Amino acid sequence: QVQLQESGPGLLKPSETLSLTCTVSGGSISPYYWSWVRQSPGKRQEWIGYIHFSGSTNYNPSLKSRVTISVDRSKNQFSLKLTSVTAADTALYYCTRIGAPPTGGWYLDLWGRGTLVTVSS
Amino acid sequence: DIQMTQSPSSLSASVGDRVTITCRASQTVSNFLNWYQHKPGKAPRVLIYGASNLQSGVPPRFSGSGSGTDFTLTITSLQPEDFATYYCQQTYSTWTFGQGTKVDIK
């Protein structure tokens, strides 16, 4: 069965760049859309953005100026970069797959377990 | 952004109880409303997509209803494995989530 695994540094200093990778195992990254979601302590989940396996992207406007999501089909991975992090970016970061039924309305049909990223000086 | 408000924020229930969780959107989301279950340390999983469509593999005791701004997730007979936190999410415009409803044991 398809599984998602997030990886990357767990501790960053303010102003650094957060870099996370999601490895897709048990299936292909094609032809799906893939997404990142985060949840800061005590807050609700926040959608960060998504990418199609072809490379087209869409970002949450609140984060768009700092976010880049990319895909590496040869490694069956997609990645998140978030620049100029602050303590407010401390969160559990999840990678997800997007389901897109023909009737419309997307949803997150597969999730990783999440990886905690802490921003602290 | 569309604000999603769930109620209640938490509830205590017993095995076999019927549980209802509501989700209200600050403006219409049509039927682009999904429900997720999350247990600590595990990956969240989708239960319902498109307001009322049961995800493959999810037990039929879970059901969803509603359209526009008001939605409901119902668990007809609560099982021990259902104690978890439930979230709604809209994908009508910039995706947003509800604050979650924690279901624990009475």
PDB file of C-alpha atoms in Angstrom:
ATOM      1  CA  GLN A   1       0.000   0.000   0.000  1.00  0.00           C
ATOM      2  CA  VAL A   2       1.092   3.549  -0.633  1.00  0.00           C
ATOM      3  CA  GLN A   3       2.807   5.283   2.266  1.00  0.00           C
ATOM      4  CA  LEU A   4       4.152   8.789   2.767  1.00  0.00           C
ATOM      5  CA  GLN A   5       7.137   9.663   4.930  1.00  0.00           C
ATOM      6  CA  GLU A   6       8.257  13.171   5.802  1.00  0.00           C
ATOM      7  CA  SER A   7      11.930  13.882   6.484  1.00  0.00           C
ATOM      8  CA  GLY A   8      14.087  16.884   7.252  1.00  0.00           C
ATOM      9  CA  PRO A   9      15.707  18.888  10.052  1.00  0.00           C
ATOM     10  CA  GLY A  10      13.654  19.171  13.207  1.00  0.00           C
ATOM     11  CA  LEU A  11      15.271  22.313  14.580  1.00  0.00           C
ATOM     12  CA  LEU A  12      15.867  25.609  12.824  1.00  0.00           C
ATOM     13  CA  LYS A  13      16.948  29.086  13.849  1.00  0.00           C
ATOM     14  CA  PRO A  14      14.931  32.180  12.960  1.00  0.00           C
ATOM     15  CA  SER A  15      15.562  33.459   9.409  1.00  0.00           C
ATOM     16  CA  GLU A  16      16.724  30.017   8.178  1.00  0.00           C
ATOM     17  CA  THR A  17      15.028  28.036   5.409  1.00  0.00           C
ATOM     18  CA  LEU A  18      12.870  25.035   6.257  1.00  0.00           C
ATOM     19  CA  SER A  19      13.405  22.130   3.844  1.00  0.00           C
ATOM     20  CA  LEU A  20      11.325  18.973   4.046  1.00  0.00           C
ATOM     21  CA  THR A  21      10.997  16.001   1.720  1.00  0.00           C
ATOM     22  CA  CYS A  22       8.136  13.556   1.362  1.00  0.00           C
ATOM     23  CA  THR A  23       8.998  10.108   0.032  1.00  0.00           C
ATOM     24  CA  VAL A  24       6.203   8.155  -1.626  1.00  0.00           C
ATOM     25  CA  SER A  25       6.605   4.399  -1.261  1.00  0.00           C
ATOM     26  CA  GLY A  26       4.462   1.546  -2.555  1.00  0.00           C
ATOM     27  CA  GLY A  27       3.155   3.557  -5.472  1.00  0.00           C
ATOM     28  CA  SER A  28       3.951   6.181  -8.071  1.00  0.00           C
ATOM     29  CA  ILE A  29       3.971   9.922  -7.686  1.00  0.00           C
ATOM     30  CA  SER A  30       2.176  10.061 -11.050  1.00  0.00           C
ATOM     31  CA  PRO A  31      -0.549  11.072 -11.905  1.00  0.00           C
ATOM     32  CA  TYR A  32      -1.465  12.665  -8.608  1.00  0.00           C
ATOM     33  CA  TYR A  33      -1.477  16.022  -6.883  1.00  0.00           C
ATOM     34  CA  TRP A  34       0.439  16.252  -3.601  1.00  0.00           C
ATOM     35  CA  SER A  35       0.161  18.690  -0.759  1.00  0.00           C
ATOM     36  CA  TRP A  36       1.683  19.994   2.455  1.00  0.00           C
ATOM     37  CA  VAL A  37      -0.350  20.815   5.566  1.00  0.00           C
ATOM     38  CA  ARG A  38       0.910  21.997   8.941  1.00  0.00           C
ATOM     39  CA  GLN A  39      -0.454  22.330  12.448  1.00  0.00           C
ATOM     40  CA  SER A  40       1.123  24.695  14.940  1.00  0.00           C
ATOM     41  CA  PRO A  41       0.699  24.003  18.665  1.00  0.00           C
ATOM     42  CA  GLY A  42      -2.774  24.974  19.802  1.00  0.00           C
ATOM     43  CA  LYS A  43      -3.857  26.011  16.317  1.00  0.00           C
ATOM     44  CA  ARG A  44      -5.893  24.433  13.574  1.00  0.00           C
ATOM     45  CA  GLN A  45      -4.385  22.813  10.548  1.00  0.00           C
ATOM     46  CA  GLU A  46      -3.196  25.111   7.778  1.00  0.00           C
ATOM     47  CA  TRP A  47      -2.940  24.167   4.117  1.00  0.00           C
ATOM     48  CA  ILE A  48       0.441  25.255   2.688  1.00  0.00           C
ATOM     49  CA  GLY A  49       0.158  24.364  -0.984  1.00  0.00           C
ATOM     50  CA  TYR A  50       0.026  21.597  -3.551  1.00  0.00           C
ATOM     51  CA  ILE A  51       1.884  20.374  -6.607  1.00  0.00           C
ATOM     52  CA  HIS A  52       0.922  18.219  -9.557  1.00  0.00           C
ATOM     53  CA  PHE A  53       3.332  15.469 -10.586  1.00  0.00           C
ATOM     54  CA  SER A  54       3.928  17.561 -13.738  1.00  0.00           C
ATOM     55  CA  GLY A  55       5.215  20.411 -11.566  1.00  0.00           C
ATOM     56  CA  SER A  56       2.335  22.902 -11.567  1.00  0.00           C
ATOM     57  CA  THR A  57       1.728  24.425  -8.149  1.00  0.00           C
ATOM     58  CA  ASN A  58      -0.793  26.347  -6.065  1.00  0.00           C
ATOM     59  CA  TYR A  59       0.044  27.986  -2.744  1.00  0.00           C
ATOM     60  CA  ASN A  60      -1.872  29.402   0.192  1.00  0.00           C
ATOM     61  CA  PRO A  61      -1.783  33.182  -0.373  1.00  0.00           C
ATOM     62  CA  SER A  62      -0.822  33.721   3.267  1.00  0.00           C
ATOM     63  CA  LEU A  63       2.453  31.826   2.711  1.00  0.00           C
ATOM     64  CA  LYS A  64       2.973  32.237  -1.019  1.00  0.00           C
ATOM     65  CA  SER A  65       5.851  34.718  -0.788  1.00  0.00           C
ATOM     66  CA  ARG A  66       7.933  32.245   1.249  1.00  0.00           C
ATOM     67  CA  VAL A  67       6.929  28.830  -0.087  1.00  0.00           C
ATOM     68  CA  THR A  68       8.238  26.620  -2.871  1.00  0.00           C
ATOM     69  CA  ILE A  69       6.987  23.086  -3.477  1.00  0.00           C
ATOM     70  CA  SER A  70       8.830  20.936  -5.993  1.00  0.00           C
ATOM     71  CA  VAL A  71       8.662  17.358  -7.268  1.00  0.00           C
ATOM     72  CA  ASP A  72      11.346  14.835  -8.211  1.00  0.00           C
ATOM     73  CA  ARG A  73       9.669  12.074 -10.210  1.00  0.00           C
ATOM     74  CA  SER A  74      12.887  10.079 -10.509  1.00  0.00           C
ATOM     75  CA  LYS A  75      13.058   9.732  -6.719  1.00  0.00           C
ATOM     76  CA  ASN A  76       9.278   9.539  -6.171  1.00  0.00           C
ATOM     77  CA  GLN A  77       9.551  12.516  -3.841  1.00  0.00           C
ATOM     78  CA  PHE A  78       8.184  16.003  -3.426  1.00  0.00           C
ATOM     79  CA  SER A  79       9.610  18.756  -1.262  1.00  0.00           C
ATOM     80  CA  LEU A  80       8.735  21.879   0.677  1.00  0.00           C
ATOM     81  CA  LYS A  81      10.897  24.953   1.173  1.00  0.00           C
ATOM     82  CA  LEU A  82       9.803  27.770   3.473  1.00  0.00           C
ATOM     83  CA  THR A  83      12.136  30.738   3.740  1.00  0.00           C
ATOM     84  CA  SER A  84      12.760  33.224   6.561  1.00  0.00           C
ATOM     85  CA  VAL A  85      11.192  31.074   9.267  1.00  0.00           C
ATOM     86  CA  THR A  86      10.108  32.458  12.625  1.00  0.00           C
ATOM     87  CA  ALA A  87       8.765  30.874  15.797  1.00  0.00           C
ATOM     88  CA  ALA A  88       5.322  31.067  14.204  1.00  0.00           C
ATOM     89  CA  ASP A  89       6.433  28.406  11.713  1.00  0.00           C
ATOM     90  CA  THR A  90       6.946  25.871  14.511  1.00  0.00           C
ATOM     91  CA  ALA A  91       4.535  23.100  13.617  1.00  0.00           C
ATOM     92  CA  LEU A  92       3.910  19.492  12.771  1.00  0.00           C
ATOM     93  CA  TYR A  93       4.281  19.307   8.987  1.00  0.00           C
ATOM     94  CA  TYR A  94       2.327  16.688   7.045  1.00  0.00           C
ATOM     95  CA  CYS A  95       2.680  15.604   3.449  1.00  0.00           C
ATOM     96  CA  THR A  96      -0.466  14.331   1.793  1.00  0.00           C
ATOM     97  CA  ARG A  97      -1.838  12.968  -1.457  1.00  0.00           C
ATOM     98  CA  ILE A  98      -4.837  14.622  -3.029  1.00  0.00           C
ATOM     99  CA  GLY A  99      -7.883  12.730  -4.212  1.00  0.00           C
ATOM    100  CA  ALA A 100      -9.767  14.378  -7.069  1.00  0.00           C
ATOM    101  CA  PRO A 101     -13.022  12.590  -7.800  1.00  0.00           C
ATOM    102  CA  PRO A 102     -14.724  13.206 -11.161  1.00  0.00           C
ATOM    103  CA  THR A 103     -17.689  14.717  -9.308  1.00  0.00           C
ATOM    104  CA  GLY A 104     -15.425  17.540  -8.132  1.00  0.00           C
ATOM    105  CA  GLY A 105     -14.175  18.551  -4.711  1.00  0.00           C
ATOM    106  CA  TRP A 106     -10.678  17.613  -3.765  1.00  0.00           C
ATOM    107  CA  TYR A 107      -9.686  15.942  -0.527  1.00  0.00           C
ATOM    108  CA  LEU A 108      -6.592  14.600   1.201  1.00  0.00           C
ATOM    109  CA  ASP A 109      -6.848  10.852   0.749  1.00  0.00           C
ATOM    110  CA  LEU A 110      -3.491   9.844   2.166  1.00  0.00           C
ATOM    111  CA  TRP A 111      -1.360  11.448   4.871  1.00  0.00           C
ATOM    112  CA  GLY A 112       2.071  10.957   6.363  1.00  0.00           C
ATOM    113  CA  ARG A 113       2.459  10.829  10.135  1.00  0.00           C
ATOM    114  CA  GLY A 114       3.994  14.275  10.189  1.00  0.00           C
ATOM    115  CA  THR A 115       7.345  15.673  11.228  1.00  0.00           C
ATOM    116  CA  LEU A 116       7.841  18.264  13.939  1.00  0.00           C
ATOM    117  CA  VAL A 117       9.811  21.365  13.025  1.00  0.00           C
ATOM    118  CA  THR A 118      10.775  23.744  15.808  1.00  0.00           C
ATOM    119  CA  VAL A 119      12.090  27.243  15.170  1.00  0.00           C
ATOM    120  CA  SER A 120      14.092  28.570  18.085  1.00  0.00           C
ATOM    121  CA  SER A 121      17.196  30.635  18.631  1.00  0.00           C
TER     122      SER A 121
ATOM    123  CA  ASP B   1     -10.524  32.994   3.823  1.00  0.00           C
ATOM    124  CA  ILE B   2     -13.556  30.890   4.643  1.00  0.00           C
ATOM    125  CA  GLN B   3     -13.752  30.210   8.375  1.00  0.00           C
ATOM    126  CA  MET B   4     -14.821  26.733   9.476  1.00  0.00           C
ATOM    127  CA  THR B   5     -16.370  26.360  12.934  1.00  0.00           C
ATOM    128  CA  GLN B   6     -16.951  22.958  14.470  1.00  0.00           C
ATOM    129  CA  SER B   7     -19.174  22.181  17.415  1.00  0.00           C
ATOM    130  CA  PRO B   8     -18.739  20.927  19.947  1.00  0.00           C
ATOM    131  CA  SER B   9     -14.978  21.326  20.464  1.00  0.00           C
ATOM    132  CA  SER B  10     -15.031  18.193  22.577  1.00  0.00           C
ATOM    133  CA  LEU B  11     -17.500  15.604  23.736  1.00  0.00           C
ATOM    134  CA  SER B  12     -17.584  12.577  25.960  1.00  0.00           C
ATOM    135  CA  ALA B  13     -19.493   9.535  24.784  1.00  0.00           C
ATOM    136  CA  SER B  14     -19.889   5.847  25.469  1.00  0.00           C
ATOM    137  CA  VAL B  15     -19.449   2.875  23.180  1.00  0.00           C
ATOM    138  CA  GLY B  16     -22.674   2.416  21.250  1.00  0.00           C
ATOM    139  CA  ASP B  17     -23.685   6.078  21.418  1.00  0.00           C
ATOM    140  CA  ARG B  18     -24.799   8.039  18.396  1.00  0.00           C
ATOM    141  CA  VAL B  19     -22.455  10.995  17.937  1.00  0.00           C
ATOM    142  CA  THR B  20     -23.085  14.083  15.825  1.00  0.00           C
ATOM    143  CA  ILE B  21     -20.495  16.738  15.017  1.00  0.00           C
ATOM    144  CA  THR B  22     -21.362  19.871  13.099  1.00  0.00           C
ATOM    145  CA  CYS B  23     -19.255  22.119  10.899  1.00  0.00           C
ATOM    146  CA  ARG B  24     -20.366  25.569   9.783  1.00  0.00           C
ATOM    147  CA  ALA B  25     -18.710  27.610   7.054  1.00  0.00           C
ATOM    148  CA  SER B  26     -18.599  31.418   7.087  1.00  0.00           C
ATOM    149  CA  GLN B  27     -19.808  31.359   3.469  1.00  0.00           C
ATOM    150  CA  THR B  28     -20.946  28.710   1.071  1.00  0.00           C
ATOM    151  CA  VAL B  29     -18.559  25.882   0.238  1.00  0.00           C
ATOM    152  CA  SER B  30     -21.111  24.040  -1.928  1.00  0.00           C
ATOM    153  CA  ASN B  31     -20.478  20.364  -1.126  1.00  0.00           C
ATOM    154  CA  PHE B  32     -16.669  20.678  -1.077  1.00  0.00           C
ATOM    155  CA  LEU B  33     -16.478  19.573   2.543  1.00  0.00           C
ATOM    156  CA  ASN B  34     -14.398  16.718   3.900  1.00  0.00           C
ATOM    157  CA  TRP B  35     -14.140  15.000   7.284  1.00  0.00           C
ATOM    158  CA  TYR B  36     -10.974  13.508   8.769  1.00  0.00           C
ATOM    159  CA  GLN B  37     -10.173  11.387  11.804  1.00  0.00           C
ATOM    160  CA  HIS B  38      -6.890  11.792  13.649  1.00  0.00           C
ATOM    161  CA  LYS B  39      -5.445   9.694  16.447  1.00  0.00           C
ATOM    162  CA  PRO B  40      -2.278  10.808  18.296  1.00  0.00           C
ATOM    163  CA  GLY B  41       0.906   9.606  16.637  1.00  0.00           C
ATOM    164  CA  LYS B  42      -0.908   8.305  13.580  1.00  0.00           C
ATOM    165  CA  ALA B  43      -1.536   9.694  10.133  1.00  0.00           C
ATOM    166  CA  PRO B  44      -4.909  11.404   9.786  1.00  0.00           C
ATOM    167  CA  ARG B  45      -7.366   9.627   7.515  1.00  0.00           C
ATOM    168  CA  VAL B  46     -10.254  10.844   5.410  1.00  0.00           C
ATOM    169  CA  LEU B  47     -13.680   9.537   6.355  1.00  0.00           C
ATOM    170  CA  ILE B  48     -16.039  11.531   4.149  1.00  0.00           C
ATOM    171  CA  TYR B  49     -15.368  13.598   1.032  1.00  0.00           C
ATOM    172  CA  GLY B  50     -17.712  15.782  -0.976  1.00  0.00           C
ATOM    173  CA  ALA B  51     -19.912  16.212   2.136  1.00  0.00           C
ATOM    174  CA  SER B  52     -21.507  12.768   1.951  1.00  0.00           C
ATOM    175  CA  ASN B  53     -19.263  10.306   0.115  1.00  0.00           C
ATOM    176  CA  LEU B  54     -17.857   7.531   2.288  1.00  0.00           C
ATOM    177  CA  GLN B  55     -14.151   6.918   1.602  1.00  0.00           C
ATOM    178  CA  SER B  56     -13.324   3.368   0.593  1.00  0.00           C
ATOM    179  CA  GLY B  57     -12.570   1.200   3.605  1.00  0.00           C
ATOM    180  CA  VAL B  58     -14.345   3.447   6.119  1.00  0.00           C
ATOM    181  CA  PRO B  59     -17.055   1.676   8.143  1.00  0.00           C
ATOM    182  CA  PRO B  60     -20.639   2.580   7.201  1.00  0.00           C
ATOM    183  CA  ARG B  61     -21.394   3.768  10.742  1.00  0.00           C
ATOM    184  CA  PHE B  62     -19.788   7.022   9.570  1.00  0.00           C
ATOM    185  CA  SER B  63     -21.933   9.317   7.444  1.00  0.00           C
ATOM    186  CA  GLY B  64     -21.890  12.922   6.327  1.00  0.00           C
ATOM    187  CA  SER B  65     -24.582  15.322   5.236  1.00  0.00           C
ATOM    188  CA  GLY B  66     -25.149  18.956   4.387  1.00  0.00           C
ATOM    189  CA  SER B  67     -24.420  21.515   1.720  1.00  0.00           C
ATOM    190  CA  GLY B  68     -23.787  25.216   1.469  1.00  0.00           C
ATOM    191  CA  THR B  69     -22.680  26.303   4.931  1.00  0.00           C
ATOM    192  CA  ASP B  70     -23.912  23.621   7.357  1.00  0.00           C
ATOM    193  CA  PHE B  71     -22.587  20.086   7.567  1.00  0.00           C
ATOM    194  CA  THR B  72     -22.829  17.119   9.896  1.00  0.00           C
ATOM    195  CA  LEU B  73     -20.698  14.077  10.610  1.00  0.00           C
ATOM    196  CA  THR B  74     -22.602  11.261  12.313  1.00  0.00           C
ATOM    197  CA  ILE B  75     -21.272   8.112  13.932  1.00  0.00           C
ATOM    198  CA  THR B  76     -24.271   5.856  14.440  1.00  0.00           C
ATOM    199  CA  SER B  77     -22.798   3.496  17.031  1.00  0.00           C
ATOM    200  CA  LEU B  78     -19.517   4.639  18.543  1.00  0.00           C
ATOM    201  CA  GLN B  79     -16.832   1.949  18.679  1.00  0.00           C
ATOM    202  CA  PRO B  80     -13.714   1.883  20.882  1.00  0.00           C
ATOM    203  CA  GLU B  81     -11.498   2.666  17.887  1.00  0.00           C
ATOM    204  CA  ASP B  82     -13.516   5.825  17.128  1.00  0.00           C
ATOM    205  CA  PHE B  83     -12.167   7.822  20.062  1.00  0.00           C
ATOM    206  CA  ALA B  84     -10.140  10.426  18.224  1.00  0.00           C
ATOM    207  CA  THR B  85     -10.204  14.024  16.985  1.00  0.00           C
ATOM    208  CA  TYR B  86     -12.337  14.856  13.969  1.00  0.00           C
ATOM    209  CA  TYR B  87     -11.745  17.741  11.571  1.00  0.00           C
ATOM    210  CA  CYS B  88     -13.720  19.248   8.757  1.00  0.00           C
ATOM    211  CA  GLN B  89     -12.037  20.873   5.763  1.00  0.00           C
ATOM    212  CA  GLN B  90     -13.366  22.911   2.857  1.00  0.00           C
ATOM    213  CA  THR B  91     -11.759  22.824  -0.568  1.00  0.00           C
ATOM    214  CA  TYR B  92     -14.111  25.324  -2.226  1.00  0.00           C
ATOM    215  CA  SER B  93     -11.588  28.138  -2.108  1.00  0.00           C
ATOM    216  CA  THR B  94      -8.265  28.561  -0.246  1.00  0.00           C
ATOM    217  CA  TRP B  95      -8.434  25.376   1.769  1.00  0.00           C
ATOM    218  CA  THR B  96      -9.214  25.764   5.462  1.00  0.00           C
ATOM    219  CA  PHE B  97      -9.912  23.434   8.368  1.00  0.00           C
ATOM    220  CA  GLY B  98     -12.169  23.420  11.396  1.00  0.00           C
ATOM    221  CA  GLN B  99     -10.614  23.600  14.835  1.00  0.00           C
ATOM    222  CA  GLY B 100     -11.340  19.950  15.574  1.00  0.00           C
ATOM    223  CA  THR B 101     -13.708  17.982  17.807  1.00  0.00           C
ATOM    224  CA  LYS B 102     -12.143  15.629  20.336  1.00  0.00           C
ATOM    225  CA  VAL B 103     -14.263  12.574  21.115  1.00  0.00           C
ATOM    226  CA  ASP B 104     -13.258  10.849  24.338  1.00  0.00           C
ATOM    227  CA  ILE B 105     -14.599   8.155  26.585  1.00  0.00           C
ATOM    228  CA  LYS B 106     -17.328   9.062  29.047  1.00  0.00           C
TER     229      LYS B 106
END
